[in-house]
PDB file of C-alpha atoms in Angstrom:
ATOM      1  CA  MET A   1      21.315 -29.023   2.486  1.00  0.00           C
ATOM      2  CA  SER A   2      20.082 -30.862   5.559  1.00  0.00           C
ATOM      3  CA  GLU A   3      22.111 -33.562   7.234  1.00  0.00           C
ATOM      4  CA  PRO A   4      20.590 -37.057   7.083  1.00  0.00           C
ATOM      5  CA  LEU A   5      18.576 -38.009  10.148  1.00  0.00           C
ATOM      6  CA  GLN A   6      18.832 -41.296  12.008  1.00  0.00           C
ATOM      7  CA  GLN A   7      15.726 -43.452  11.660  1.00  0.00           C
ATOM      8  CA  ALA A   8      15.545 -43.923  15.433  1.00  0.00           C
ATOM      9  CA  ASP A   9      15.323 -40.148  15.877  1.00  0.00           C
ATOM     10  CA  ILE A  10      12.580 -39.913  13.285  1.00  0.00           C
ATOM     11  CA  ASP A  11      10.567 -42.751  14.810  1.00  0.00           C
ATOM     12  CA  HIS A  12      10.877 -41.151  18.232  1.00  0.00           C
ATOM     13  CA  GLU A  13       9.660 -37.796  16.985  1.00  0.00           C
ATOM     14  CA  ILE A  14       6.748 -39.296  15.060  1.00  0.00           C
ATOM     15  CA  ALA A  15       5.619 -41.088  18.200  1.00  0.00           C
ATOM     16  CA  ALA A  16       5.892 -37.877  20.202  1.00  0.00           C
ATOM     17  CA  VAL A  17       3.873 -35.671  17.866  1.00  0.00           C
ATOM     18  CA  SER A  18       0.715 -34.362  19.519  1.00  0.00           C
ATOM     19  CA  ALA A  19      -2.593 -34.918  17.803  1.00  0.00           C
ATOM     20  CA  ASP A  20      -3.740 -31.504  19.011  1.00  0.00           C
ATOM     21  CA  ARG A  21      -2.849 -28.945  16.358  1.00  0.00           C
ATOM     22  CA  ALA A  22      -5.303 -26.264  17.400  1.00  0.00           C
ATOM     23  CA  ASP A  23      -2.551 -23.666  17.274  1.00  0.00           C
ATOM     24  CA  VAL A  24      -1.781 -24.344  13.604  1.00  0.00           C
ATOM     25  CA  ARG A  25      -3.708 -22.493  10.902  1.00  0.00           C
ATOM     26  CA  SER A  26      -5.981 -24.916   9.107  1.00  0.00           C
ATOM     27  CA  ASP A  27      -4.894 -23.604   5.703  1.00  0.00           C
ATOM     28  CA  HIS A  28      -1.206 -24.223   6.406  1.00  0.00           C
ATOM     29  CA  PRO A  29       0.645 -27.539   6.437  1.00  0.00           C
ATOM     30  CA  ALA A  30       1.376 -29.295   9.701  1.00  0.00           C
ATOM     31  CA  ARG A  31       4.662 -28.065  11.138  1.00  0.00           C
ATOM     32  CA  ASP A  32       5.639 -31.688  11.719  1.00  0.00           C
ATOM     33  CA  TYR A  33       4.872 -32.989   8.222  1.00  0.00           C
ATOM     34  CA  ALA A  34       6.440 -36.468   8.373  1.00  0.00           C
ATOM     35  CA  PRO A  35       7.373 -36.846   4.659  1.00  0.00           C
ATOM     36  CA  TYR A  36       9.479 -33.678   5.042  1.00  0.00           C
ATOM     37  CA  ARG A  37      11.871 -35.336   7.470  1.00  0.00           C
ATOM     38  CA  SER A  38      13.617 -32.289   8.869  1.00  0.00           C
ATOM     39  CA  THR A  39      10.375 -30.863  10.250  1.00  0.00           C
ATOM     40  CA  LEU A  40      10.154 -33.693  12.767  1.00  0.00           C
ATOM     41  CA  LEU A  41      13.150 -32.333  14.650  1.00  0.00           C
ATOM     42  CA  ARG A  42      12.877 -28.656  13.760  1.00  0.00           C
ATOM     43  CA  HIS A  43       9.266 -27.687  14.375  1.00  0.00           C
ATOM     44  CA  PRO A  44       8.452 -25.748  17.579  1.00  0.00           C
ATOM     45  CA  ARG A  45       7.450 -27.932  20.518  1.00  0.00           C
ATOM     46  CA  GLN A  46       7.684 -25.482  23.409  1.00  0.00           C
ATOM     47  CA  PRO A  47       5.409 -22.557  24.310  1.00  0.00           C
ATOM     48  CA  LEU A  48       6.283 -19.140  22.956  1.00  0.00           C
ATOM     49  CA  VAL A  49       8.572 -17.065  25.166  1.00  0.00           C
ATOM     50  CA  ALA A  50       7.320 -13.583  26.035  1.00  0.00           C
ATOM     51  CA  ILE A  51       9.978 -10.903  25.591  1.00  0.00           C
ATOM     52  CA  LYS A  52       9.860  -8.284  28.331  1.00  0.00           C
ATOM     53  CA  ASP A  53      11.597  -5.613  26.268  1.00  0.00           C
ATOM     54  CA  PRO A  54      10.791  -6.066  22.553  1.00  0.00           C
ATOM     55  CA  GLU A  55      12.688  -2.927  21.546  1.00  0.00           C
ATOM     56  CA  ALA A  56      15.880  -4.191  23.174  1.00  0.00           C
ATOM     57  CA  ALA A  57      15.485  -7.515  21.378  1.00  0.00           C
ATOM     58  CA  GLU A  58      15.237  -5.689  18.050  1.00  0.00           C
ATOM     59  CA  LEU A  59      18.400  -3.710  18.746  1.00  0.00           C
ATOM     60  CA  ALA A  60      20.342  -6.890  19.536  1.00  0.00           C
ATOM     61  CA  GLY A  61      18.884  -8.943  16.701  1.00  0.00           C
ATOM     62  CA  PRO A  62      19.935  -9.384  13.070  1.00  0.00           C
ATOM     63  CA  VAL A  63      19.959  -6.408  10.732  1.00  0.00           C
ATOM     64  CA  PHE A  64      18.794  -6.056   7.152  1.00  0.00           C
ATOM     65  CA  GLY A  65      22.275  -5.304   5.838  1.00  0.00           C
ATOM     66  CA  VAL A  66      25.263  -3.105   6.468  1.00  0.00           C
ATOM     67  CA  THR A  67      24.518  -0.839   3.495  1.00  0.00           C
ATOM     68  CA  ASP A  68      21.480   0.717   1.862  1.00  0.00           C
ATOM     69  CA  VAL A  69      19.707  -1.149  -0.914  1.00  0.00           C
ATOM     70  CA  THR A  70      21.239  -0.135  -4.249  1.00  0.00           C
ATOM     71  CA  PRO A  71      19.865  -0.441  -7.812  1.00  0.00           C
ATOM     72  CA  LEU A  72      22.369  -3.223  -8.522  1.00  0.00           C
ATOM     73  CA  ASP A  73      21.161  -5.433  -5.667  1.00  0.00           C
ATOM     74  CA  ASN A  74      18.182  -6.761  -7.621  1.00  0.00           C
ATOM     75  CA  ASP A  75      20.192  -7.834 -10.693  1.00  0.00           C
ATOM     76  CA  LEU A  76      22.008 -11.044  -9.813  1.00  0.00           C
ATOM     77  CA  THR A  77      23.497 -11.230 -13.313  1.00  0.00           C
ATOM     78  CA  GLN A  78      25.457  -7.973 -12.911  1.00  0.00           C
ATOM     79  CA  GLN A  79      26.997  -8.439  -9.462  1.00  0.00           C
ATOM     80  CA  HIS A  80      30.314  -9.823 -10.758  1.00  0.00           C
ATOM     81  CA  VAL A  81      32.791  -8.929 -13.473  1.00  0.00           C
ATOM     82  CA  GLY A  82      31.922 -11.964 -15.591  1.00  0.00           C
ATOM     83  CA  GLU A  83      28.511 -13.205 -16.724  1.00  0.00           C
ATOM     84  CA  PRO A  84      26.912 -16.139 -14.889  1.00  0.00           C
ATOM     85  CA  LEU A  85      26.031 -19.328 -16.732  1.00  0.00           C
ATOM     86  CA  GLY A  86      22.438 -20.330 -17.321  1.00  0.00           C
ATOM     87  CA  GLU A  87      19.113 -19.049 -18.566  1.00  0.00           C
ATOM     88  CA  ARG A  88      18.535 -15.395 -17.667  1.00  0.00           C
ATOM     89  CA  ILE A  89      15.101 -14.641 -16.251  1.00  0.00           C
ATOM     90  CA  THR A  90      13.233 -11.592 -15.020  1.00  0.00           C
ATOM     91  CA  VAL A  91      10.882 -12.093 -12.062  1.00  0.00           C
ATOM     92  CA  ARG A  92       8.291  -9.405 -11.416  1.00  0.00           C
ATOM     93  CA  GLY A  93       5.379  -9.218  -9.049  1.00  0.00           C
ATOM     94  CA  ARG A  94       3.554  -7.245  -6.394  1.00  0.00           C
ATOM     95  CA  VAL A  95       3.342  -7.604  -2.623  1.00  0.00           C
ATOM     96  CA  LEU A  96      -0.282  -7.165  -1.570  1.00  0.00           C
ATOM     97  CA  ASP A  97      -2.315  -7.194   1.640  1.00  0.00           C
ATOM     98  CA  ARG A  98      -5.444  -9.263   2.125  1.00  0.00           C
ATOM     99  CA  ASP A  99      -7.596  -6.616   0.413  1.00  0.00           C
ATOM    100  CA  GLY A 100      -5.360  -6.409  -2.651  1.00  0.00           C
ATOM    101  CA  HIS A 101      -3.764  -3.119  -1.659  1.00  0.00           C
ATOM    102  CA  PRO A 102      -0.059  -2.642  -2.416  1.00  0.00           C
ATOM    103  CA  VAL A 103       2.471  -2.994   0.405  1.00  0.00           C
ATOM    104  CA  ARG A 104       4.951  -0.188  -0.189  1.00  0.00           C
ATOM    105  CA  GLY A 105       8.577   0.008   0.887  1.00  0.00           C
ATOM    106  CA  GLN A 106       8.748  -3.706   1.655  1.00  0.00           C
ATOM    107  CA  LEU A 107      12.229  -5.228   1.784  1.00  0.00           C
ATOM    108  CA  VAL A 108      12.222  -8.321  -0.444  1.00  0.00           C
ATOM    109  CA  GLU A 109      15.249 -10.623  -0.419  1.00  0.00           C
ATOM    110  CA  ILE A 110      15.882 -13.728  -2.514  1.00  0.00           C
ATOM    111  CA  TRP A 111      18.412 -16.531  -2.477  1.00  0.00           C
ATOM    112  CA  GLN A 112      18.746 -19.489  -4.797  1.00  0.00           C
ATOM    113  CA  ALA A 113      20.902 -22.214  -6.319  1.00  0.00           C
ATOM    114  CA  ASN A 114      22.818 -21.574  -9.515  1.00  0.00           C
ATOM    115  CA  ALA A 115      21.910 -23.023 -12.912  1.00  0.00           C
ATOM    116  CA  SER A 116      23.563 -26.320 -11.941  1.00  0.00           C
ATOM    117  CA  GLY A 117      21.505 -26.637  -8.771  1.00  0.00           C
ATOM    118  CA  ARG A 118      24.174 -25.670  -6.245  1.00  0.00           C
ATOM    119  CA  TYR A 119      24.160 -23.019  -3.537  1.00  0.00           C
ATOM    120  CA  LEU A 120      27.189 -20.938  -2.646  1.00  0.00           C
ATOM    121  CA  HIS A 121      27.127 -22.305   0.892  1.00  0.00           C
ATOM    122  CA  GLN A 122      29.700 -24.227   2.900  1.00  0.00           C
ATOM    123  CA  ARG A 123      27.208 -26.987   3.729  1.00  0.00           C
ATOM    124  CA  ASP A 124      26.191 -27.597   0.131  1.00  0.00           C
ATOM    125  CA  ASP A 125      28.335 -30.524  -0.942  1.00  0.00           C
ATOM    126  CA  HIS A 126      26.415 -31.291  -4.146  1.00  0.00           C
ATOM    127  CA  SER A 127      28.904 -32.328  -6.832  1.00  0.00           C
ATOM    128  CA  ALA A 128      27.484 -29.821  -9.334  1.00  0.00           C
ATOM    129  CA  PRO A 129      29.885 -26.980 -10.214  1.00  0.00           C
ATOM    130  CA  LEU A 130      29.895 -23.575  -8.569  1.00  0.00           C
ATOM    131  CA  ASP A 131      29.656 -20.490 -10.752  1.00  0.00           C
ATOM    132  CA  PRO A 132      32.310 -17.866  -9.892  1.00  0.00           C
ATOM    133  CA  ASN A 133      30.085 -15.183 -11.409  1.00  0.00           C
ATOM    134  CA  PHE A 134      26.930 -16.021  -9.497  1.00  0.00           C
ATOM    135  CA  THR A 135      26.390 -15.543  -5.767  1.00  0.00           C
ATOM    136  CA  GLY A 136      22.657 -16.257  -5.769  1.00  0.00           C
ATOM    137  CA  VAL A 137      21.400 -13.507  -3.438  1.00  0.00           C
ATOM    138  CA  GLY A 138      19.564 -10.263  -4.136  1.00  0.00           C
ATOM    139  CA  ARG A 139      17.245  -7.700  -2.598  1.00  0.00           C
ATOM    140  CA  CYS A 140      15.050  -4.746  -3.457  1.00  0.00           C
ATOM    141  CA  LEU A 141      12.330  -2.504  -2.030  1.00  0.00           C
ATOM    142  CA  THR A 142       8.767  -2.542  -3.312  1.00  0.00           C
ATOM    143  CA  ASP A 143       7.667   0.664  -5.024  1.00  0.00           C
ATOM    144  CA  ASP A 144       4.490   2.678  -4.479  1.00  0.00           C
ATOM    145  CA  ASP A 145       2.524   0.049  -6.400  1.00  0.00           C
ATOM    146  CA  GLY A 146       3.927  -2.746  -4.214  1.00  0.00           C
ATOM    147  CA  ALA A 147       5.983  -4.019  -7.163  1.00  0.00           C
ATOM    148  CA  TYR A 148       9.338  -5.771  -7.019  1.00  0.00           C
ATOM    149  CA  LEU A 149      11.744  -6.809  -9.789  1.00  0.00           C
ATOM    150  CA  PHE A 150      14.663  -9.248  -9.968  1.00  0.00           C
ATOM    151  CA  THR A 151      16.889 -10.269 -12.862  1.00  0.00           C
ATOM    152  CA  THR A 152      18.619 -13.559 -12.209  1.00  0.00           C
ATOM    153  CA  ILE A 153      19.446 -17.018 -13.548  1.00  0.00           C
ATOM    154  CA  LYS A 154      16.882 -19.806 -13.535  1.00  0.00           C
ATOM    155  CA  PRO A 155      18.003 -22.174 -10.756  1.00  0.00           C
ATOM    156  CA  GLY A 156      18.546 -25.852 -11.376  1.00  0.00           C
ATOM    157  CA  PRO A 157      16.983 -28.711  -9.385  1.00  0.00           C
ATOM    158  CA  TYR A 158      19.203 -30.454  -6.866  1.00  0.00           C
ATOM    159  CA  PRO A 159      19.314 -33.643  -4.809  1.00  0.00           C
ATOM    160  CA  TRP A 160      18.735 -33.601  -1.071  1.00  0.00           C
ATOM    161  CA  ARG A 161      18.863 -36.251   1.609  1.00  0.00           C
ATOM    162  CA  ASN A 162      15.221 -36.331   2.618  1.00  0.00           C
ATOM    163  CA  HIS A 163      14.614 -39.799   1.131  1.00  0.00           C
ATOM    164  CA  ALA A 164      15.950 -42.076  -1.597  1.00  0.00           C
ATOM    165  CA  ASN A 165      16.346 -40.305  -4.962  1.00  0.00           C
ATOM    166  CA  ALA A 166      15.008 -37.029  -3.547  1.00  0.00           C
ATOM    167  CA  TRP A 167      15.221 -33.966  -5.802  1.00  0.00           C
ATOM    168  CA  ARG A 168      13.961 -30.469  -5.171  1.00  0.00           C
ATOM    169  CA  PRO A 169      12.157 -28.686  -8.014  1.00  0.00           C
ATOM    170  CA  ALA A 170      13.731 -25.457  -9.267  1.00  0.00           C
ATOM    171  CA  HIS A 171      12.764 -22.668  -6.873  1.00  0.00           C
ATOM    172  CA  ILE A 172      13.713 -19.263  -5.514  1.00  0.00           C
ATOM    173  CA  HIS A 173      13.493 -18.468  -1.803  1.00  0.00           C
ATOM    174  CA  PHE A 174      11.792 -15.188  -0.919  1.00  0.00           C
ATOM    175  CA  SER A 175      12.100 -13.310   2.363  1.00  0.00           C
ATOM    176  CA  LEU A 176       9.843 -10.360   3.181  1.00  0.00           C
ATOM    177  CA  PHE A 177      10.274  -7.931   6.055  1.00  0.00           C
ATOM    178  CA  GLY A 178       7.747  -5.697   7.733  1.00  0.00           C
ATOM    179  CA  ALA A 179       8.831  -2.880  10.018  1.00  0.00           C
ATOM    180  CA  ALA A 180      10.998  -5.213  12.126  1.00  0.00           C
ATOM    181  CA  PHE A 181      12.965  -8.444  11.827  1.00  0.00           C
ATOM    182  CA  THR A 182      10.370 -10.296  13.940  1.00  0.00           C
ATOM    183  CA  GLN A 183       7.826  -9.673  11.175  1.00  0.00           C
ATOM    184  CA  ARG A 184       9.882 -11.576   8.622  1.00  0.00           C
ATOM    185  CA  LEU A 185       8.086 -14.036   6.333  1.00  0.00           C
ATOM    186  CA  VAL A 186       9.778 -16.675   4.158  1.00  0.00           C
ATOM    187  CA  THR A 187       8.351 -18.581   1.196  1.00  0.00           C
ATOM    188  CA  GLN A 188       9.392 -20.190  -2.114  1.00  0.00           C
ATOM    189  CA  MET A 189       8.531 -19.495  -5.731  1.00  0.00           C
ATOM    190  CA  TYR A 190       8.406 -22.368  -8.243  1.00  0.00           C
ATOM    191  CA  PHE A 191       8.299 -22.521 -12.031  1.00  0.00           C
ATOM    192  CA  PRO A 192       5.361 -23.765 -14.111  1.00  0.00           C
ATOM    193  CA  GLY A 193       5.256 -27.318 -15.405  1.00  0.00           C
ATOM    194  CA  ASP A 194       8.043 -28.735 -13.251  1.00  0.00           C
ATOM    195  CA  PRO A 195       7.893 -32.582 -13.382  1.00  0.00           C
ATOM    196  CA  LEU A 196       9.327 -32.816  -9.843  1.00  0.00           C
ATOM    197  CA  PHE A 197       6.269 -31.281  -8.147  1.00  0.00           C
ATOM    198  CA  PRO A 198       4.595 -34.643  -7.315  1.00  0.00           C
ATOM    199  CA  TYR A 199       7.808 -35.966  -5.752  1.00  0.00           C
ATOM    200  CA  ASP A 200       8.633 -32.980  -3.537  1.00  0.00           C
ATOM    201  CA  PRO A 201       7.376 -33.355   0.060  1.00  0.00           C
ATOM    202  CA  ILE A 202       7.866 -29.656   0.783  1.00  0.00           C
ATOM    203  CA  MET A 203       5.464 -28.625  -1.939  1.00  0.00           C
ATOM    204  CA  GLN A 204       3.162 -31.586  -1.272  1.00  0.00           C
ATOM    205  CA  SER A 205       2.883 -30.523   2.380  1.00  0.00           C
ATOM    206  CA  VAL A 206       0.648 -27.741   1.055  1.00  0.00           C
ATOM    207  CA  THR A 207      -2.361 -30.016   0.656  1.00  0.00           C
ATOM    208  CA  ASP A 208      -4.767 -27.350  -0.586  1.00  0.00           C
ATOM    209  CA  GLU A 209      -4.384 -27.417  -4.371  1.00  0.00           C
ATOM    210  CA  ARG A 210      -5.303 -23.742  -4.788  1.00  0.00           C
ATOM    211  CA  ALA A 211      -2.757 -22.701  -2.185  1.00  0.00           C
ATOM    212  CA  ARG A 212      -0.134 -24.904  -3.843  1.00  0.00           C
ATOM    213  CA  GLN A 213      -0.736 -23.306  -7.235  1.00  0.00           C
ATOM    214  CA  ARG A 214      -0.225 -19.874  -5.691  1.00  0.00           C
ATOM    215  CA  LEU A 215       3.409 -20.883  -5.147  1.00  0.00           C
ATOM    216  CA  VAL A 216       3.945 -21.359  -8.891  1.00  0.00           C
ATOM    217  CA  SER A 217       4.922 -18.380 -11.025  1.00  0.00           C
ATOM    218  CA  SER A 218       3.466 -17.712 -14.461  1.00  0.00           C
ATOM    219  CA  TYR A 219       5.462 -17.269 -17.635  1.00  0.00           C
ATOM    220  CA  VAL A 220       4.410 -13.932 -19.164  1.00  0.00           C
ATOM    221  CA  HIS A 221       5.913 -13.325 -22.569  1.00  0.00           C
ATOM    222  CA  ASP A 222       5.330  -9.566 -22.390  1.00  0.00           C
ATOM    223  CA  LEU A 223       7.578  -9.450 -19.310  1.00  0.00           C
ATOM    224  CA  SER A 224      10.470 -10.991 -21.217  1.00  0.00           C
ATOM    225  CA  VAL A 225      13.278  -8.618 -22.161  1.00  0.00           C
ATOM    226  CA  PRO A 226      14.055  -9.028 -25.898  1.00  0.00           C
ATOM    227  CA  GLU A 227      17.331 -10.849 -26.504  1.00  0.00           C
ATOM    228  CA  TRP A 228      18.072 -10.858 -22.774  1.00  0.00           C
ATOM    229  CA  SER A 229      15.711 -12.707 -20.395  1.00  0.00           C
ATOM    230  CA  LEU A 230      12.457 -14.643 -20.113  1.00  0.00           C
ATOM    231  CA  GLY A 231       9.776 -13.097 -17.925  1.00  0.00           C
ATOM    232  CA  TYR A 232       7.903 -14.621 -14.967  1.00  0.00           C
ATOM    233  CA  ARG A 233       5.273 -13.076 -12.736  1.00  0.00           C
ATOM    234  CA  TRP A 234       4.621 -13.982  -9.109  1.00  0.00           C
ATOM    235  CA  ASP A 235       2.467 -11.926  -6.761  1.00  0.00           C
ATOM    236  CA  ILE A 236       2.738 -12.360  -2.990  1.00  0.00           C
ATOM    237  CA  VAL A 237      -0.355 -11.928  -0.799  1.00  0.00           C
ATOM    238  CA  LEU A 238       0.517 -11.535   2.861  1.00  0.00           C
ATOM    239  CA  ASP A 239      -2.788 -12.474   4.489  1.00  0.00           C
ATOM    240  CA  GLY A 240      -6.377 -13.504   3.939  1.00  0.00           C
ATOM    241  CA  PRO A 241      -8.053 -16.302   1.939  1.00  0.00           C
ATOM    242  CA  ALA A 242      -5.697 -15.847  -1.034  1.00  0.00           C
ATOM    243  CA  ALA A 243      -2.540 -15.611   1.078  1.00  0.00           C
ATOM    244  CA  THR A 244       0.719 -17.030  -0.218  1.00  0.00           C
ATOM    245  CA  TRP A 245       1.908 -20.009   1.843  1.00  0.00           C
ATOM    246  CA  MET A 246       4.710 -19.062   4.223  1.00  0.00           C
ATOM    247  CA  GLU A 247       7.173 -21.336   6.011  1.00  0.00           C
ATOM    248  CA  GLU A 248       5.746 -21.036   9.511  1.00  0.00           C
ATOM    249  CA  GLY A 249       7.858 -22.481  12.274  1.00  0.00           C
ATOM    250  CA  ARG A 250      10.427 -24.097   9.954  1.00  0.00           C
TER     251      ARG A 250
END
């Protein structure tokens, strides 16, 4: 959860925002989208720095994990001795390139709040209860068809300090890696019919309605596991006219 910003800081940053956004893709939101308050202080304002030795930077940078991806990593309901609370869901989809071809061997990571809308994070001070049987993180590799699969708990909405009475819709964060950490892409998946969509400045920053709808999963009854979980489908397109919105520069 973000710390509240001082109004003087916000006013200063709004005044300093350049009208020239030629470097921003026209089909992506402005990196300094004022209703999403944190972007005013977090969006890039300096030129990119050229790295003289990219390979050395990769060696010194973050890693994907200290162990190999295991079959249990994609089932967030089986990572603890006890069962987590909440509605079990299965999320399936494919990672595709701009031409609709599958992206194989892609590392897909997710993180999310629990069913009460709270993250297992030291900065999350939401008064909702933590779940001792739910960590809220998972990962898997896409198969030869570009498919991924997660079994988890449907996350709850939660308050945040962006503005008065601000609530985030239920969502799951997705992180996708290419061949290196510098190729990482981050986005969010939402659930159909959420009444908080019109009030969420993060989602509303995606002003193209078609692009916004591509962030919303679909309930697919045939993907539900009988007597176990409800099924949702969400495909991720990495580039092109039908690309999934990614959190550039945030």
